[in-house]
């Protein structure tokens, strides 16, 4: 039996959250302050459900003149390339999440270098925090979220097949702002 197609990727938004997570009553837009955008407020217990972005932590591992990219085996951006990363769990620091996600998605333990950048977009429900990373050990092993892991030189980065705007931005920053033994400024950027 063939695999079922992936369902369309969906995000929580003011249009999809309709009931209070505390008491179950309906949520309704309500202006909390004059001139400010309305928030979703419970019509029963008056709990304010703030629509905030989720935090994603990731790394760009670097070793022997090559960086590690993963090819996504899930939606969104199935078949596209990105760096190891994922959501920060409740009670976890961003740094711990970056280390955990890198290990889960690649089998590698890394040491975080400097903060590469923080990327966010008005149309996306996530804020992406990316660190440079130095490989300490482990065995390169894909997981259910990726079907391929590949060490690439800066010249081999598949710019047209990168998964997200944040992937492109982080790769550009990684290649143009050298630090922690990374590439030299501007190496292998597309025209």
mmCIF file of C-alpha atoms in Angstrom:
data_model
loop_
_atom_site.group_PDB
_atom_site.id
_atom_site.type_symbol
_atom_site.label_atom_id
_atom_site.label_comp_id
_atom_site.label_asym_id
_atom_site.label_seq_id
_atom_site.Cartn_x
_atom_site.Cartn_y
_atom_site.Cartn_z
ATOM 1 C CA UNK A 1 0.000 0.000 0.000
ATOM 2 C CA UNK A 2 1.530 3.371 -0.966
ATOM 3 C CA UNK A 3 2.184 5.996 1.652
ATOM 4 C CA UNK A 4 -0.636 8.456 2.158
ATOM 5 C CA UNK A 5 0.135 11.986 0.964
ATOM 6 C CA UNK A 6 1.218 14.475 3.585
ATOM 7 C CA UNK A 7 -1.656 16.638 4.840
ATOM 8 C CA UNK A 8 -1.348 20.349 4.117
ATOM 9 C CA UNK A 9 0.763 22.132 6.722
ATOM 10 C CA UNK A 10 -1.366 24.212 9.069
ATOM 11 C CA UNK A 11 -0.602 26.713 11.801
ATOM 12 C CA UNK A 12 -2.536 27.930 14.806
ATOM 13 C CA UNK A 13 -3.954 31.365 14.095
ATOM 14 C CA UNK A 14 -6.724 33.627 15.419
ATOM 15 C CA UNK A 15 -9.006 31.973 12.859
ATOM 16 C CA UNK A 16 -8.316 28.436 14.133
ATOM 17 C CA UNK A 17 -8.307 28.998 17.914
ATOM 18 C CA UNK A 18 -11.944 29.388 18.898
ATOM 19 C CA UNK A 19 -12.246 28.019 22.439
ATOM 20 C CA UNK A 20 -10.585 28.788 25.769
ATOM 21 C CA UNK A 21 -7.888 26.267 26.751
ATOM 22 C CA UNK A 22 -8.827 26.757 30.439
ATOM 23 C CA UNK A 23 -12.630 26.549 30.581
ATOM 24 C CA UNK A 24 -13.741 25.658 27.037
ATOM 25 C CA UNK A 25 -15.933 28.743 26.486
ATOM 26 C CA UNK A 26 -15.795 30.621 23.184
ATOM 27 C CA UNK A 27 -13.007 33.100 22.498
ATOM 28 C CA UNK A 28 -13.898 36.458 20.984
ATOM 29 C CA UNK A 29 -11.770 39.386 19.805
ATOM 30 C CA UNK A 30 -11.591 42.185 22.366
ATOM 31 C CA UNK A 31 -9.555 45.394 22.356
ATOM 32 C CA UNK A 32 -7.551 45.409 25.577
ATOM 33 C CA UNK A 33 -6.387 49.006 25.018
ATOM 34 C CA UNK A 34 -7.681 51.750 22.757
ATOM 35 C CA UNK A 35 -5.853 51.814 19.447
ATOM 36 C CA UNK A 36 -4.288 48.356 19.906
ATOM 37 C CA UNK A 37 -5.180 45.270 17.923
ATOM 38 C CA UNK A 38 -7.749 43.055 19.614
ATOM 39 C CA UNK A 39 -6.723 39.904 21.469
ATOM 40 C CA UNK A 40 -8.707 36.680 21.730
ATOM 41 C CA UNK A 41 -10.465 36.760 25.127
ATOM 42 C CA UNK A 42 -12.550 34.030 26.744
ATOM 43 C CA UNK A 43 -16.249 34.913 26.980
ATOM 44 C CA UNK A 44 -16.480 32.752 30.128
ATOM 45 C CA UNK A 45 -13.438 33.268 32.361
ATOM 46 C CA UNK A 46 -11.860 36.299 30.566
ATOM 47 C CA UNK A 47 -8.562 34.471 29.980
ATOM 48 C CA UNK A 48 -6.562 36.336 27.314
ATOM 49 C CA UNK A 49 -5.183 33.969 24.659
ATOM 50 C CA UNK A 50 -2.213 35.852 23.249
ATOM 51 C CA UNK A 51 -1.281 34.691 19.774
ATOM 52 C CA UNK A 52 2.498 34.533 20.015
ATOM 53 C CA UNK A 53 5.131 32.993 17.826
ATOM 54 C CA UNK A 54 6.848 29.682 18.617
ATOM 55 C CA UNK A 55 10.621 29.580 19.018
ATOM 56 C CA UNK A 56 12.762 27.296 16.855
ATOM 57 C CA UNK A 57 16.426 26.630 17.682
ATOM 58 C CA UNK A 58 18.937 25.352 15.168
ATOM 59 C CA UNK A 59 22.604 24.997 14.358
ATOM 60 C CA UNK A 60 24.851 25.066 11.355
ATOM 61 C CA UNK A 61 27.455 22.415 12.154
ATOM 62 C CA UNK A 62 30.884 23.108 10.620
ATOM 63 C CA UNK A 63 33.797 20.675 10.294
ATOM 64 C CA UNK A 64 36.849 20.446 8.041
ATOM 65 C CA UNK A 65 35.695 23.224 5.711
ATOM 66 C CA UNK A 66 32.201 21.774 5.277
ATOM 67 C CA UNK A 67 28.792 22.557 6.740
ATOM 68 C CA UNK A 68 26.056 20.030 7.429
ATOM 69 C CA UNK A 69 22.636 20.286 5.798
ATOM 70 C CA UNK A 70 19.641 17.988 6.187
ATOM 71 C CA UNK A 71 17.083 17.176 3.491
ATOM 72 C CA UNK A 72 13.525 17.286 4.827
ATOM 73 C CA UNK A 73 11.456 14.089 4.674
ATOM 74 C CA UNK A 74 8.321 15.838 5.980
ATOM 75 C CA UNK A 75 6.210 18.844 5.104
ATOM 76 C CA UNK A 76 6.544 21.738 4.995
ATOM 77 C CA UNK A 77 9.253 21.928 2.329
ATOM 78 C CA UNK A 78 9.488 18.183 1.738
ATOM 79 C CA UNK A 79 12.691 17.383 -0.181
ATOM 80 C CA UNK A 80 14.294 20.765 0.505
ATOM 81 C CA UNK A 81 17.509 21.388 2.438
ATOM 82 C CA UNK A 82 17.896 23.111 5.795
ATOM 83 C CA UNK A 83 20.048 23.051 8.918
ATOM 84 C CA UNK A 84 19.264 20.876 11.968
ATOM 85 C CA UNK A 85 16.694 22.503 14.237
ATOM 86 C CA UNK A 86 13.251 22.392 15.769
ATOM 87 C CA UNK A 87 10.870 23.749 18.359
ATOM 88 C CA UNK A 88 12.035 24.723 21.833
ATOM 89 C CA UNK A 89 10.189 22.558 24.357
ATOM 90 C CA UNK A 90 8.433 23.986 27.409
ATOM 91 C CA UNK A 91 10.977 24.405 30.225
ATOM 92 C CA UNK A 92 13.958 24.151 27.858
ATOM 93 C CA UNK A 93 16.459 26.887 27.041
ATOM 94 C CA UNK A 94 17.039 27.883 23.428
ATOM 95 C CA UNK A 95 20.636 26.662 23.687
ATOM 96 C CA UNK A 96 19.596 23.270 25.085
ATOM 97 C CA UNK A 97 17.015 22.916 22.309
ATOM 98 C CA UNK A 98 19.634 23.668 19.638
ATOM 99 C CA UNK A 99 21.909 20.941 21.063
ATOM 100 C CA UNK A 100 19.032 18.444 21.446
ATOM 101 C CA UNK A 101 17.582 19.047 17.979
ATOM 102 C CA UNK A 102 21.002 18.724 16.360
ATOM 103 C CA UNK A 103 21.575 15.383 18.094
ATOM 104 C CA UNK A 104 18.044 14.105 17.329
ATOM 105 C CA UNK A 105 18.227 15.049 13.652
ATOM 106 C CA UNK A 106 21.856 14.134 12.928
ATOM 107 C CA UNK A 107 23.244 11.844 15.655
ATOM 108 C CA UNK A 108 26.001 14.384 16.296
ATOM 109 C CA UNK A 109 26.958 16.114 19.517
ATOM 110 C CA UNK A 110 28.052 19.691 18.982
ATOM 111 C CA UNK A 111 29.380 22.650 20.928
ATOM 112 C CA UNK A 112 27.578 25.891 20.248
ATOM 113 C CA UNK A 113 29.661 28.694 18.825
ATOM 114 C CA UNK A 114 28.381 32.215 18.550
ATOM 115 C CA UNK A 115 24.810 33.188 17.871
ATOM 116 C CA UNK A 116 24.531 33.424 14.098
ATOM 117 C CA UNK A 117 21.189 35.202 13.932
ATOM 118 C CA UNK A 118 17.531 35.480 14.858
ATOM 119 C CA UNK A 119 15.081 35.311 11.954
ATOM 120 C CA UNK A 120 11.383 36.142 11.967
ATOM 121 C CA UNK A 121 8.757 37.039 9.405
ATOM 122 C CA UNK A 122 5.336 38.644 9.830
ATOM 123 C CA UNK A 123 3.744 35.832 7.814
ATOM 124 C CA UNK A 124 5.323 32.981 9.811
ATOM 125 C CA UNK A 125 4.346 31.687 13.265
ATOM 126 C CA UNK A 126 7.963 31.023 14.285
ATOM 127 C CA UNK A 127 11.085 32.872 15.411
ATOM 128 C CA UNK A 128 14.225 30.981 14.384
ATOM 129 C CA UNK A 129 17.382 31.245 16.516
ATOM 130 C CA UNK A 130 20.474 29.821 14.786
ATOM 131 C CA UNK A 131 23.902 29.094 16.267
ATOM 132 C CA UNK A 132 27.212 28.156 14.723
ATOM 133 C CA UNK A 133 28.249 24.703 15.926
ATOM 134 C CA UNK A 134 31.459 22.710 16.160
ATOM 135 C CA UNK A 135 31.139 18.924 15.927
ATOM 136 C CA UNK A 136 32.385 17.049 18.998
ATOM 137 C CA UNK A 137 31.412 13.497 18.059
ATOM 138 C CA UNK A 138 28.671 11.060 17.187
ATOM 139 C CA UNK A 139 27.666 9.063 14.136
ATOM 140 C CA UNK A 140 25.841 10.818 11.315
ATOM 141 C CA UNK A 141 22.328 9.313 11.420
ATOM 142 C CA UNK A 142 19.156 10.610 9.740
ATOM 143 C CA UNK A 143 15.820 10.612 11.566
ATOM 144 C CA UNK A 144 12.155 10.504 10.495
ATOM 145 C CA UNK A 145 12.262 14.254 9.736
ATOM 146 C CA UNK A 146 15.077 14.000 7.194
ATOM 147 C CA UNK A 147 16.064 11.443 4.581
ATOM 148 C CA UNK A 148 19.549 12.692 3.867
ATOM 149 C CA UNK A 149 22.398 14.400 5.717
ATOM 150 C CA UNK A 150 25.204 15.877 3.690
ATOM 151 C CA UNK A 151 28.458 17.672 4.429
ATOM 152 C CA UNK A 152 28.881 20.422 1.826
ATOM 153 C CA UNK A 153 31.506 22.976 0.992
ATOM 154 C CA UNK A 154 30.182 26.527 0.773
ATOM 155 C CA UNK A 155 30.292 26.201 -3.041
ATOM 156 C CA UNK A 156 28.037 23.107 -2.896
ATOM 157 C CA UNK A 157 25.150 24.754 -0.991
ATOM 158 C CA UNK A 158 21.993 24.148 -3.097
ATOM 159 C CA UNK A 159 20.657 27.714 -2.960
ATOM 160 C CA UNK A 160 17.643 26.962 -5.174
ATOM 161 C CA UNK A 161 16.648 24.002 -3.000
ATOM 162 C CA UNK A 162 16.837 25.575 0.479
ATOM 163 C CA UNK A 163 13.691 24.990 2.529
ATOM 164 C CA UNK A 164 12.735 28.336 4.042
ATOM 165 C CA UNK A 165 13.544 32.063 3.839
ATOM 166 C CA UNK A 166 15.251 31.661 7.230
ATOM 167 C CA UNK A 167 17.451 28.896 5.801
ATOM 168 C CA UNK A 168 18.597 31.203 3.000
ATOM 169 C CA UNK A 169 19.168 34.119 5.399
ATOM 170 C CA UNK A 170 21.094 31.994 7.920
ATOM 171 C CA UNK A 171 23.254 30.447 5.197
ATOM 172 C CA UNK A 172 24.064 33.901 3.812
ATOM 173 C CA UNK A 173 24.963 35.112 7.301
ATOM 174 C CA UNK A 174 27.055 32.008 7.983
ATOM 175 C CA UNK A 175 29.025 32.464 4.771
ATOM 176 C CA UNK A 176 29.497 36.240 5.042
ATOM 177 C CA UNK A 177 30.151 36.659 8.771
ATOM 178 C CA UNK A 178 32.943 34.238 9.600
ATOM 179 C CA UNK A 179 33.412 33.226 13.215
ATOM 180 C CA UNK A 180 34.441 30.104 15.121
ATOM 181 C CA UNK A 181 36.543 28.753 12.274
ATOM 182 C CA UNK A 182 33.802 29.066 9.660
ATOM 183 C CA UNK A 183 34.221 30.112 6.037
ATOM 184 C CA UNK A 184 35.733 33.368 4.860
ATOM 185 C CA UNK A 185 33.549 36.374 4.110
ATOM 186 C CA UNK A 186 31.448 36.029 0.976
ATOM 187 C CA UNK A 187 32.697 32.598 -0.042
ATOM 188 C CA UNK A 188 30.418 30.786 -2.476
ATOM 189 C CA UNK A 189 27.435 33.119 -2.315
ATOM 190 C CA UNK A 190 25.210 33.036 -5.384
ATOM 191 C CA UNK A 191 25.176 36.147 -7.558
#
